[in-house]
XYZ file of C-alpha atoms in Angstrom:
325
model
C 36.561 -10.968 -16.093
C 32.743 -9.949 -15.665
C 32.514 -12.470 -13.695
C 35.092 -11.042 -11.008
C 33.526 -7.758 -11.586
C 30.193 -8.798 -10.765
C 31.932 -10.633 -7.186
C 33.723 -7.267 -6.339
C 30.464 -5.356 -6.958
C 28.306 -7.890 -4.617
C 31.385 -7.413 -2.075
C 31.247 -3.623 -2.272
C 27.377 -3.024 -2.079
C 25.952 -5.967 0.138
C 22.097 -5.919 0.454
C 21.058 -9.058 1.922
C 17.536 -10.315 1.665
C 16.501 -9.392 5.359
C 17.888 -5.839 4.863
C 15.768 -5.565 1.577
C 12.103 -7.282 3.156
C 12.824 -4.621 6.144
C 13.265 -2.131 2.842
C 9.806 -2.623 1.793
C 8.429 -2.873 5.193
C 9.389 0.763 5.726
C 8.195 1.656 2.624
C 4.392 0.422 3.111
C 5.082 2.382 7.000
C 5.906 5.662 5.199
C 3.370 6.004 2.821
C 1.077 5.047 5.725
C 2.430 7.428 7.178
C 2.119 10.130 4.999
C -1.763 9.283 4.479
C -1.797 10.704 8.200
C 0.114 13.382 7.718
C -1.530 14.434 4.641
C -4.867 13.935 6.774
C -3.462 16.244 9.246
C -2.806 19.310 6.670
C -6.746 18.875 5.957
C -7.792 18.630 9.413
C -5.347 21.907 10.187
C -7.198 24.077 6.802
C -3.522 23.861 5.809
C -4.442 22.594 2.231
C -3.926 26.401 0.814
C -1.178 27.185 2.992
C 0.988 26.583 0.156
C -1.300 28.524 -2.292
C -0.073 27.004 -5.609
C 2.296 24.166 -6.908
C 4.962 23.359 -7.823
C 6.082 26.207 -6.384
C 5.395 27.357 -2.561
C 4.634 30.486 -3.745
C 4.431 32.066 -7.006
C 8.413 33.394 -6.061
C 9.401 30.759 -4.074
C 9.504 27.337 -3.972
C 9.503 26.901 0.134
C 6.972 28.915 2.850
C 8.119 31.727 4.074
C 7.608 33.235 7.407
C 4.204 35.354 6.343
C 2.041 32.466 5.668
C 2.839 31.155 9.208
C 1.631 27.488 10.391
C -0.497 26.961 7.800
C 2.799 27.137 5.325
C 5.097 25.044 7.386
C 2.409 22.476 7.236
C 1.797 22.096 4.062
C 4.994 22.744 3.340
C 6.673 19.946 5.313
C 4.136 17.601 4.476
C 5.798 18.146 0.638
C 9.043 17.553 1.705
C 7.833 14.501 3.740
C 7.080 13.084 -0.345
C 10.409 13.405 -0.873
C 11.547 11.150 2.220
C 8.898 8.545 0.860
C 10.715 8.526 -2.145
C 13.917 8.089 -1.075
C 12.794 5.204 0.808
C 11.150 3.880 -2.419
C 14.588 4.570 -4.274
C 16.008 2.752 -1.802
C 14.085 -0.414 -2.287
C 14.325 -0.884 -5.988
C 18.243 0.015 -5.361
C 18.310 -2.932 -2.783
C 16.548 -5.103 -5.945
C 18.831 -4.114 -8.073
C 21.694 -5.361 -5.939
C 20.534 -8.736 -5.160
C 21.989 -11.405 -7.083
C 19.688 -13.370 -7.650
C 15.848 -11.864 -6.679
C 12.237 -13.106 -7.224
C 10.140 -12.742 -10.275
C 8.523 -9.743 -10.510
C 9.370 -8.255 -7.924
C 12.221 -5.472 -9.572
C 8.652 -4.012 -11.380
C 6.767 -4.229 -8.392
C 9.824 -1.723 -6.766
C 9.457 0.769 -9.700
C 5.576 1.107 -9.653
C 5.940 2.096 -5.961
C 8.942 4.692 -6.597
C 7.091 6.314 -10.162
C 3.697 5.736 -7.808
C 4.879 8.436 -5.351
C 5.185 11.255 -7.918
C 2.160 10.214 -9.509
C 0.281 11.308 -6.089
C 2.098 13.783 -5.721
C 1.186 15.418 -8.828
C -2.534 14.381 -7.784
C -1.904 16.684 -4.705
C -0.747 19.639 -6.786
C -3.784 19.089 -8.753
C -5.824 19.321 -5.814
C -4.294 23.040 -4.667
C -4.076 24.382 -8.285
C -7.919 23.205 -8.001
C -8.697 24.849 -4.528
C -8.843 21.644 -3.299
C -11.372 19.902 -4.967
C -13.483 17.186 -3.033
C -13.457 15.156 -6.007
C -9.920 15.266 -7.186
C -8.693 15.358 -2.880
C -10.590 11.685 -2.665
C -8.810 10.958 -5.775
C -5.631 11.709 -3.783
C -6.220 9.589 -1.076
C -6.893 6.786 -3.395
C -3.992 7.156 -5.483
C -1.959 6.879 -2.016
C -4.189 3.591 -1.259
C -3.421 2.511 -4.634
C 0.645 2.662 -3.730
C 0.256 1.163 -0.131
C -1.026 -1.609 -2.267
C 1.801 -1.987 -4.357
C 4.233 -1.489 -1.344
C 2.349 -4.143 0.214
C 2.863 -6.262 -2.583
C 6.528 -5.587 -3.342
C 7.054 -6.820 0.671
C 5.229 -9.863 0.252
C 7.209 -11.056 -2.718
C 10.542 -10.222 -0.583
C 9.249 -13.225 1.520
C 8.279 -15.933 -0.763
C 10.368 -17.905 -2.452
C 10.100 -18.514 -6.438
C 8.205 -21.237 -7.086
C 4.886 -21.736 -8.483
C 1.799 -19.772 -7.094
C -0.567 -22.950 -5.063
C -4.023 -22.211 -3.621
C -4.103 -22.999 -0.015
C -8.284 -23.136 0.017
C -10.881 -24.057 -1.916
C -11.741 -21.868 -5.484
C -15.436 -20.600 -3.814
C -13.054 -19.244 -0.992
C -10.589 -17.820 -3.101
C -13.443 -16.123 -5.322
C -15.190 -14.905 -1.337
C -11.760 -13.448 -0.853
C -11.529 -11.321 -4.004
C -15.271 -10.016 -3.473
C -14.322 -8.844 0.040
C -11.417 -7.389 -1.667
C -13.665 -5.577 -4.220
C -16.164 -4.100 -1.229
C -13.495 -3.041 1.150
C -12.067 -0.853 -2.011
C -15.624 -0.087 -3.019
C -16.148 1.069 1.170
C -12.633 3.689 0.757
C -14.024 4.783 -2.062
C -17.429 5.843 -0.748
C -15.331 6.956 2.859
C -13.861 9.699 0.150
C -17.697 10.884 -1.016
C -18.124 10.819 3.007
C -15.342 13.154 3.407
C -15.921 15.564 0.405
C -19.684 16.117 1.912
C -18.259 16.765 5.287
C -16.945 19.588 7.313
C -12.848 18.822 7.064
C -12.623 20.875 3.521
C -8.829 21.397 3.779
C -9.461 25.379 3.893
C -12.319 27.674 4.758
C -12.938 28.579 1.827
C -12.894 25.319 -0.315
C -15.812 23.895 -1.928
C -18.171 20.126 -0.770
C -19.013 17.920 -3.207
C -23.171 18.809 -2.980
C -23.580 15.255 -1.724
C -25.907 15.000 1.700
C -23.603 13.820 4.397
C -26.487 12.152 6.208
C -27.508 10.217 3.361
C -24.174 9.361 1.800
C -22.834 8.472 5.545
C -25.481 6.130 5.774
C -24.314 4.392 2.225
C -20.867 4.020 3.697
C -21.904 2.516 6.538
C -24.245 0.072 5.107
C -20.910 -0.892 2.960
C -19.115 -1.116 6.110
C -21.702 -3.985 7.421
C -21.469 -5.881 3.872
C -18.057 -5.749 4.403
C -17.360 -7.257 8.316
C -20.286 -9.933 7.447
C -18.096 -11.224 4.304
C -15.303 -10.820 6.223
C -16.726 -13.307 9.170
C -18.171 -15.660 6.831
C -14.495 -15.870 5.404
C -13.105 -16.646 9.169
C -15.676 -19.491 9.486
C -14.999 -21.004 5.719
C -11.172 -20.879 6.335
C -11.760 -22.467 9.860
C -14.197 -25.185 8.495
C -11.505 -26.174 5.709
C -8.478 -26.232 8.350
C -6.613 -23.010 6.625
C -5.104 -22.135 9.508
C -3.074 -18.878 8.124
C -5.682 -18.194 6.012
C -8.430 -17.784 9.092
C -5.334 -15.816 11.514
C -5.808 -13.361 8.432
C -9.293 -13.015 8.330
C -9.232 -12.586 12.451
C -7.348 -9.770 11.884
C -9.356 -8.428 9.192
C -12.729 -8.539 11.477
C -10.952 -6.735 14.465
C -9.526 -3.780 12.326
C -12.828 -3.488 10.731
C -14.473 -3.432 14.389
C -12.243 -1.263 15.315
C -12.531 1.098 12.302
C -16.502 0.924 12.515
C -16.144 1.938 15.909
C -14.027 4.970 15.309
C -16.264 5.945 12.483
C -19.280 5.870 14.357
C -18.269 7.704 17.621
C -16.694 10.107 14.962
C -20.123 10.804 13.062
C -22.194 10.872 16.721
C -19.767 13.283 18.174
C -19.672 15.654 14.772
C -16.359 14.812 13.789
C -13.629 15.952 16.285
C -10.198 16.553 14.169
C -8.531 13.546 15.927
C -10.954 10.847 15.570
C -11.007 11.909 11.912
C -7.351 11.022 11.694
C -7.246 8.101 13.541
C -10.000 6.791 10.937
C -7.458 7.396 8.144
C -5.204 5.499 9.861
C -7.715 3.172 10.262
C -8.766 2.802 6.196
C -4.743 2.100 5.830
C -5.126 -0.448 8.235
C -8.633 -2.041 6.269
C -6.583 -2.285 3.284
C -3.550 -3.788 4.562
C -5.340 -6.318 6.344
C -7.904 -7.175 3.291
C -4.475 -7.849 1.459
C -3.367 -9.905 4.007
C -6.350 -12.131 3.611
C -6.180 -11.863 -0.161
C -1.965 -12.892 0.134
C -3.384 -15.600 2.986
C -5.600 -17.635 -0.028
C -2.538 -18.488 -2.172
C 1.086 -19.131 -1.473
C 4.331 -19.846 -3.134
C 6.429 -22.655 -2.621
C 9.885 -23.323 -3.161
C 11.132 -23.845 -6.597
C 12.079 -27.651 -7.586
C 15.730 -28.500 -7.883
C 16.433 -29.466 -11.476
C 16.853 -32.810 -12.203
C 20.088 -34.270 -12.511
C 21.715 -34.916 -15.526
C 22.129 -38.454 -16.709
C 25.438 -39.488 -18.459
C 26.069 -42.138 -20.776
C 29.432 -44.280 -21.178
C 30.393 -46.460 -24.063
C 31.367 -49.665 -22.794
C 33.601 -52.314 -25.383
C 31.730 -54.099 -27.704
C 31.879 -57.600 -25.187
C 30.894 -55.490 -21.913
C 27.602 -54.007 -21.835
C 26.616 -50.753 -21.199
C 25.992 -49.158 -17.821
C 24.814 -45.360 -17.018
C 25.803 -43.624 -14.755
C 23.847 -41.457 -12.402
């Protein structure tokens, strides 16, 4: 009987596996997304335009026509949370269905759904706080920290279950966490960058006291640590013939190009609005493709086949014994 109830269940709710990897792959899209958009309520001075949280307003949970753009920004950039975590919902509901799914990867689905409120509550923190430098690069992180996860719940949609093998060498493996460690280490110095600067979110809202010259000047010297590990891991992957492993690392050294270059023309032209969010983009981008390499170092192949059982007859006492196999 469970048994037929667990058939009729898979009939009436099919989620294949290619429905659920597209599933995550929208979910690491819309929290890149609403980076951007939450980049965009900064670069407006929208961060106040909902004055207080949870609420909209101290009567009303939604913006009302007085606090004009300002509101609606802020305020759809809330309800934008929401649609992320529907989409999260969505994925660990497309776990749950699957009959059979990978290790690991049903917890992976809930630390990106109970991730979303977590930021969000970070965000709240941040208005109840008059937006904060400190605790708005905390923000930012905590949404870096999810894309993460999101990346990682998609990856383990496309592996199968067996064992975890090194495709390079252990010194490459170790170069690839370091990078790992300095491109977080460069987003989290990009947030001191952005709490000295001129984007505070609202007119009124406090900088962190740090120089911007001087702490731009950190970041960038990060940013060069960071592309010359990330070369040196192109040439070590193509000296030891890891082909996937170097296509990785290619991709990391022309996003981080292309991010440096954004980031410079941003700081030489005093930080126009749009080159400011097309560098958040960018930082998504970093981090996504630093996991890539990370994900490019190991892989998983498929699980063995268990062996087959071996039978023994009993043959008459003047026959001798054969097995069967």
């Amino acid at each position: 009987m469970r048994r037929i109830r667990s058939v009729k269940a898979s009939v009436r709710f099919p989620v294949s596996p290619t429905l659920l990897r597209r599933l995550a792959y929208t979910s690491i899209i819309a929290n890149v997304a609403i980076v951007v958009t939450g980049g965009g309520v900064r670069l407006t001075r929208s961060g106040l335009g909902c004055p207080t949280w949870p609420r909209c307003t101290d009567e009303s949970y939604i913006a009302t026509p007085e606090m004009g753009i300002n509101g609606a920004i802020e305020f759809g950039n809330r309800l934008l949370t929401f649609a992320v975590g529907v989409i999260a919902l969505a994925v660990v509901l497309a776990v749950l269905a699957q009959r059979t799914r990978p290790r690991g990867l049903l917890p992976l689905s809930i630390g990106v759904l109970f991730g979303i409120p977590a930021q969000a509550v970070i965000g709240g923190i941040t208005v109840l706080t008059n937006l904060n430098p400190w605790v708005v690069g905390l923000h930012f992180l905590a949404s870096m920290a999810v894309i993460a996860a999101a990346y990682a719940c998609w990856k383990r949609t496309t592996e199968p279950d067996g064992p975890v093998t090194p495709t390079v060498p252990a010194p490459l493996r170790t170069l690839a966490g370091l990078t790992t460690v300095v491109s977080a280490a460069v987003l989290v110095v990009g947030t001191w960058v952005t709490g000295s600067g001129p984007h505070a979110g609202d007119q009124g809202a406090a900088r962190n006291g740090l120089d911007p010259e001087a702490i731009s000047q950190v970041h960038a010297d990060g940013v060069f640590l960071l592309i010359g590990l990330s070369v040196a891991l192109l040439f070590a992957f193509r000296a030891v013939g890891a082909a996937g492993a170097a296509r990785a690392a290619g991709v990391l050294v022309a996003v981080e190009l292309g991010q440096g270059l954004i980031g410079f023309v941003q700081y030489f032209t005093h930080l126009p609005a749009v080159l400011v969010a097309a560098h958040m983009l960018g930082s998504c981008l970093v981090l996504l493709a630093t996991l890539g390499v990370l994900w490019a170092t190991r892989e998983r192949r498929p699980a063995a086949p268990p062996a087959p059982a071996t039978a023994t007859t009993t043959a008459p006492a003047d026959q001798p014994v054969t097995a069967a196999v």
